[in-house]
Amino acid sequence: EAGVTQFPSHSVIEKGQTVTLRCDPISGHDNLYWYRRVMGKEIKFLLHFVKESKQDESGMPNNRFLAERTGGTYSTLKVQPAELEDSGVYFCASSQAPNTEAFFGQGTRLTVV
Amino acid sequence: AQSVTQPDIHITVSEGASLELRCNYSYGATPYLFWYVQSPGQGLQLLLKYFSGDTLVQGIKGFEAEFKRSQSSFNLRKPSVHWSDAAEYFCAVGSNYQLIWGAGTKLIIKP
């Protein structure tokens, strides 16, 4: 069974450009989470989907970030326009239900220059 | 404020030696507690979790952790480390996976 996969694994973009990160959860997992780790700091929760609905997006830093999960399958996280402080590793995780084990992808390392 | 502190940014131990990684937290209620590991090039993997019950929790790869409510701690231990344990370890607390994370501890294994 495939785990959580994230694309791309690395992305280097210029300030002001747009980047879209993708997460494919484990098949059948209704719950999908995005987290971010800015260099040298803690991992921070961004948002939680249940199927295609945003259950909690309290961690989204600002309106330059847009997450979608059309059809309740894969999810995308778009940053537009990217700023230098958006650099970090973006993790996606999925679980069958809240408070059950969440499985993480390997992360996307985003570098904004 | 809710927070998780992992006081050691790096820890170096010899292969075969015992290991303890520290984690202290500040949280309004009794939280769910987790330890994750990230090996180079890999995603975060759950080592163990505490929800309730026995305060000594056994995890994968020979790890265990003990929840001490009076000390607000959830330290991770392993009696004998292997070179493959070299990785970054994260303590996290929370519920419904709206987790609050520590900054991580990088474990370096000396041959």
PDB file of C-alpha atoms in Angstrom, chain A:
ATOM      1  CA  GLU A   1       0.000   0.000   0.000  1.00  0.00           C
ATOM      2  CA  ALA A   2       1.401   3.379  -0.962  1.00  0.00           C
ATOM      3  CA  GLY A   3       2.065   5.845   1.806  1.00  0.00           C
ATOM      4  CA  VAL A   4       1.500   9.571   1.753  1.00  0.00           C
ATOM      5  CA  THR A   5       3.313  11.086  -1.193  1.00  0.00           C
ATOM      6  CA  GLN A   6       4.212  14.687  -1.721  1.00  0.00           C
ATOM      7  CA  PHE A   7       5.319  16.507  -4.863  1.00  0.00           C
ATOM      8  CA  PRO A   8       7.720  18.002  -5.502  1.00  0.00           C
ATOM      9  CA  SER A   9      10.322  16.951  -2.979  1.00  0.00           C
ATOM     10  CA  HIS A  10      12.171  20.219  -3.486  1.00  0.00           C
ATOM     11  CA  SER A  11      11.205  23.543  -5.007  1.00  0.00           C
ATOM     12  CA  VAL A  12      13.258  26.680  -5.431  1.00  0.00           C
ATOM     13  CA  ILE A  13      11.365  29.752  -6.573  1.00  0.00           C
ATOM     14  CA  GLU A  14      11.890  33.469  -6.659  1.00  0.00           C
ATOM     15  CA  LYS A  15      10.104  35.840  -4.361  1.00  0.00           C
ATOM     16  CA  GLY A  16       6.801  36.864  -5.899  1.00  0.00           C
ATOM     17  CA  GLN A  17       6.315  33.662  -7.858  1.00  0.00           C
ATOM     18  CA  THR A  18       3.629  31.086  -7.287  1.00  0.00           C
ATOM     19  CA  VAL A  19       4.211  27.532  -6.125  1.00  0.00           C
ATOM     20  CA  THR A  20       1.776  24.669  -5.742  1.00  0.00           C
ATOM     21  CA  LEU A  21       2.533  21.729  -3.498  1.00  0.00           C
ATOM     22  CA  ARG A  22       0.648  18.494  -3.841  1.00  0.00           C
ATOM     23  CA  CYS A  23      -0.171  15.779  -1.353  1.00  0.00           C
ATOM     24  CA  ASP A  24      -1.624  12.369  -2.136  1.00  0.00           C
ATOM     25  CA  PRO A  25      -2.912  10.780   1.067  1.00  0.00           C
ATOM     26  CA  ILE A  26      -3.253   7.101   1.763  1.00  0.00           C
ATOM     27  CA  SER A  27      -6.272   5.783  -0.090  1.00  0.00           C
ATOM     28  CA  GLY A  28      -9.383   5.820   2.092  1.00  0.00           C
ATOM     29  CA  HIS A  29      -8.038   8.345   4.575  1.00  0.00           C
ATOM     30  CA  ASP A  30     -10.645  11.062   4.986  1.00  0.00           C
ATOM     31  CA  ASN A  31      -8.462  13.231   7.193  1.00  0.00           C
ATOM     32  CA  LEU A  32      -5.634  15.208   5.646  1.00  0.00           C
ATOM     33  CA  TYR A  33      -3.365  17.648   7.426  1.00  0.00           C
ATOM     34  CA  TRP A  34      -0.780  20.176   6.342  1.00  0.00           C
ATOM     35  CA  TYR A  35       2.119  21.233   8.563  1.00  0.00           C
ATOM     36  CA  ARG A  36       5.090  23.486   7.998  1.00  0.00           C
ATOM     37  CA  ARG A  37       8.540  23.664   9.516  1.00  0.00           C
ATOM     38  CA  VAL A  38      10.346  26.916   8.992  1.00  0.00           C
ATOM     39  CA  MET A  39      14.114  26.499   9.195  1.00  0.00           C
ATOM     40  CA  GLY A  40      15.294  25.956  12.747  1.00  0.00           C
ATOM     41  CA  LYS A  41      11.840  26.290  14.242  1.00  0.00           C
ATOM     42  CA  GLU A  42       9.054  24.028  15.356  1.00  0.00           C
ATOM     43  CA  ILE A  43       6.685  22.214  13.065  1.00  0.00           C
ATOM     44  CA  LYS A  44       3.437  24.165  12.925  1.00  0.00           C
ATOM     45  CA  PHE A  45      -0.059  22.978  12.091  1.00  0.00           C
ATOM     46  CA  LEU A  46      -1.559  24.692   9.045  1.00  0.00           C
ATOM     47  CA  LEU A  47      -4.913  23.070   8.383  1.00  0.00           C
ATOM     48  CA  HIS A  48      -7.052  19.963   8.500  1.00  0.00           C
ATOM     49  CA  PHE A  49      -9.373  18.576   5.841  1.00  0.00           C
ATOM     50  CA  VAL A  50     -12.109  16.048   6.383  1.00  0.00           C
ATOM     51  CA  LYS A  51     -12.803  14.764   2.912  1.00  0.00           C
ATOM     52  CA  GLU A  52     -13.086  17.909   0.809  1.00  0.00           C
ATOM     53  CA  SER A  53     -14.087  20.218   3.666  1.00  0.00           C
ATOM     54  CA  LYS A  54     -11.733  22.398   5.660  1.00  0.00           C
ATOM     55  CA  GLN A  55     -12.261  21.354   9.263  1.00  0.00           C
ATOM     56  CA  ASP A  56      -9.739  23.734  10.740  1.00  0.00           C
ATOM     57  CA  GLU A  57      -7.549  26.249   8.947  1.00  0.00           C
ATOM     58  CA  SER A  58      -6.525  28.200  12.005  1.00  0.00           C
ATOM     59  CA  GLY A  59      -2.850  27.650  11.318  1.00  0.00           C
ATOM     60  CA  MET A  60      -2.760  29.159   7.843  1.00  0.00           C
ATOM     61  CA  PRO A  61      -0.374  32.098   8.121  1.00  0.00           C
ATOM     62  CA  ASN A  62      -2.102  34.528   5.757  1.00  0.00           C
ATOM     63  CA  ASN A  63      -4.211  34.820   2.636  1.00  0.00           C
ATOM     64  CA  ARG A  64      -1.277  34.105   0.358  1.00  0.00           C
ATOM     65  CA  PHE A  65      -1.807  30.457   1.211  1.00  0.00           C
ATOM     66  CA  LEU A  66      -4.671  28.526  -0.361  1.00  0.00           C
ATOM     67  CA  ALA A  67      -5.350  24.856   0.270  1.00  0.00           C
ATOM     68  CA  GLU A  68      -7.800  22.748  -1.659  1.00  0.00           C
ATOM     69  CA  ARG A  69      -8.885  19.156  -1.678  1.00  0.00           C
ATOM     70  CA  THR A  70     -11.220  18.732  -4.588  1.00  0.00           C
ATOM     71  CA  GLY A  71     -13.153  15.469  -4.497  1.00  0.00           C
ATOM     72  CA  GLY A  72     -11.677  14.578  -1.152  1.00  0.00           C
ATOM     73  CA  THR A  73      -8.659  12.862  -2.624  1.00  0.00           C
ATOM     74  CA  TYR A  74      -5.382  14.672  -3.164  1.00  0.00           C
ATOM     75  CA  SER A  75      -4.752  18.129  -1.791  1.00  0.00           C
ATOM     76  CA  THR A  76      -2.855  21.131  -3.061  1.00  0.00           C
ATOM     77  CA  LEU A  77      -1.321  24.000  -1.142  1.00  0.00           C
ATOM     78  CA  LYS A  78      -0.668  27.079  -3.228  1.00  0.00           C
ATOM     79  CA  VAL A  79       1.481  29.982  -2.139  1.00  0.00           C
ATOM     80  CA  GLN A  80       0.901  33.135  -4.158  1.00  0.00           C
ATOM     81  CA  PRO A  81       2.937  35.295  -4.146  1.00  0.00           C
ATOM     82  CA  ALA A  82       5.722  33.555  -2.296  1.00  0.00           C
ATOM     83  CA  GLU A  83       7.792  35.499   0.216  1.00  0.00           C
ATOM     84  CA  LEU A  84      11.208  34.724   1.678  1.00  0.00           C
ATOM     85  CA  GLU A  85       9.718  33.752   5.038  1.00  0.00           C
ATOM     86  CA  ASP A  86       7.680  31.007   3.374  1.00  0.00           C
ATOM     87  CA  SER A  87      10.829  28.907   2.986  1.00  0.00           C
ATOM     88  CA  GLY A  88      10.706  25.684   4.930  1.00  0.00           C
ATOM     89  CA  VAL A  89       9.547  22.095   4.781  1.00  0.00           C
ATOM     90  CA  TYR A  90       5.867  21.467   4.190  1.00  0.00           C
ATOM     91  CA  PHE A  91       4.545  18.190   5.513  1.00  0.00           C
ATOM     92  CA  CYS A  92       1.314  16.478   4.673  1.00  0.00           C
ATOM     93  CA  ALA A  93      -0.260  13.720   6.746  1.00  0.00           C
ATOM     94  CA  SER A  94      -3.382  11.617   6.529  1.00  0.00           C
ATOM     95  CA  SER A  95      -5.396   9.455   8.888  1.00  0.00           C
ATOM     96  CA  GLN A  96      -8.546   7.370   8.792  1.00  0.00           C
ATOM     97  CA  ALA A  97     -10.086   9.325  11.654  1.00  0.00           C
ATOM     98  CA  PRO A  98      -9.024  12.045  14.085  1.00  0.00           C
ATOM     99  CA  ASN A  99      -6.955  10.731  16.973  1.00  0.00           C
ATOM    100  CA  THR A 100      -5.863   7.713  15.011  1.00  0.00           C
ATOM    101  CA  GLU A 101      -2.327   7.487  13.746  1.00  0.00           C
ATOM    102  CA  ALA A 102      -1.500  10.031  11.097  1.00  0.00           C
ATOM    103  CA  PHE A 103       0.973   8.986   8.436  1.00  0.00           C
ATOM    104  CA  PHE A 104       3.303  11.630   7.119  1.00  0.00           C
ATOM    105  CA  GLY A 105       4.782  12.230   3.717  1.00  0.00           C
ATOM    106  CA  GLN A 106       8.461  12.946   3.258  1.00  0.00           C
ATOM    107  CA  GLY A 107       7.801  16.673   2.962  1.00  0.00           C
ATOM    108  CA  THR A 108       8.396  19.315   0.326  1.00  0.00           C
ATOM    109  CA  ARG A 109      11.357  21.578   0.921  1.00  0.00           C
ATOM    110  CA  LEU A 110      10.469  25.025  -0.381  1.00  0.00           C
ATOM    111  CA  THR A 111      13.160  27.636  -0.827  1.00  0.00           C
ATOM    112  CA  VAL A 112      12.167  31.161  -1.786  1.00  0.00           C
ATOM    113  CA  VAL A 113      15.081  33.261  -3.012  1.00  0.00           C
TER     114      VAL A 113
END
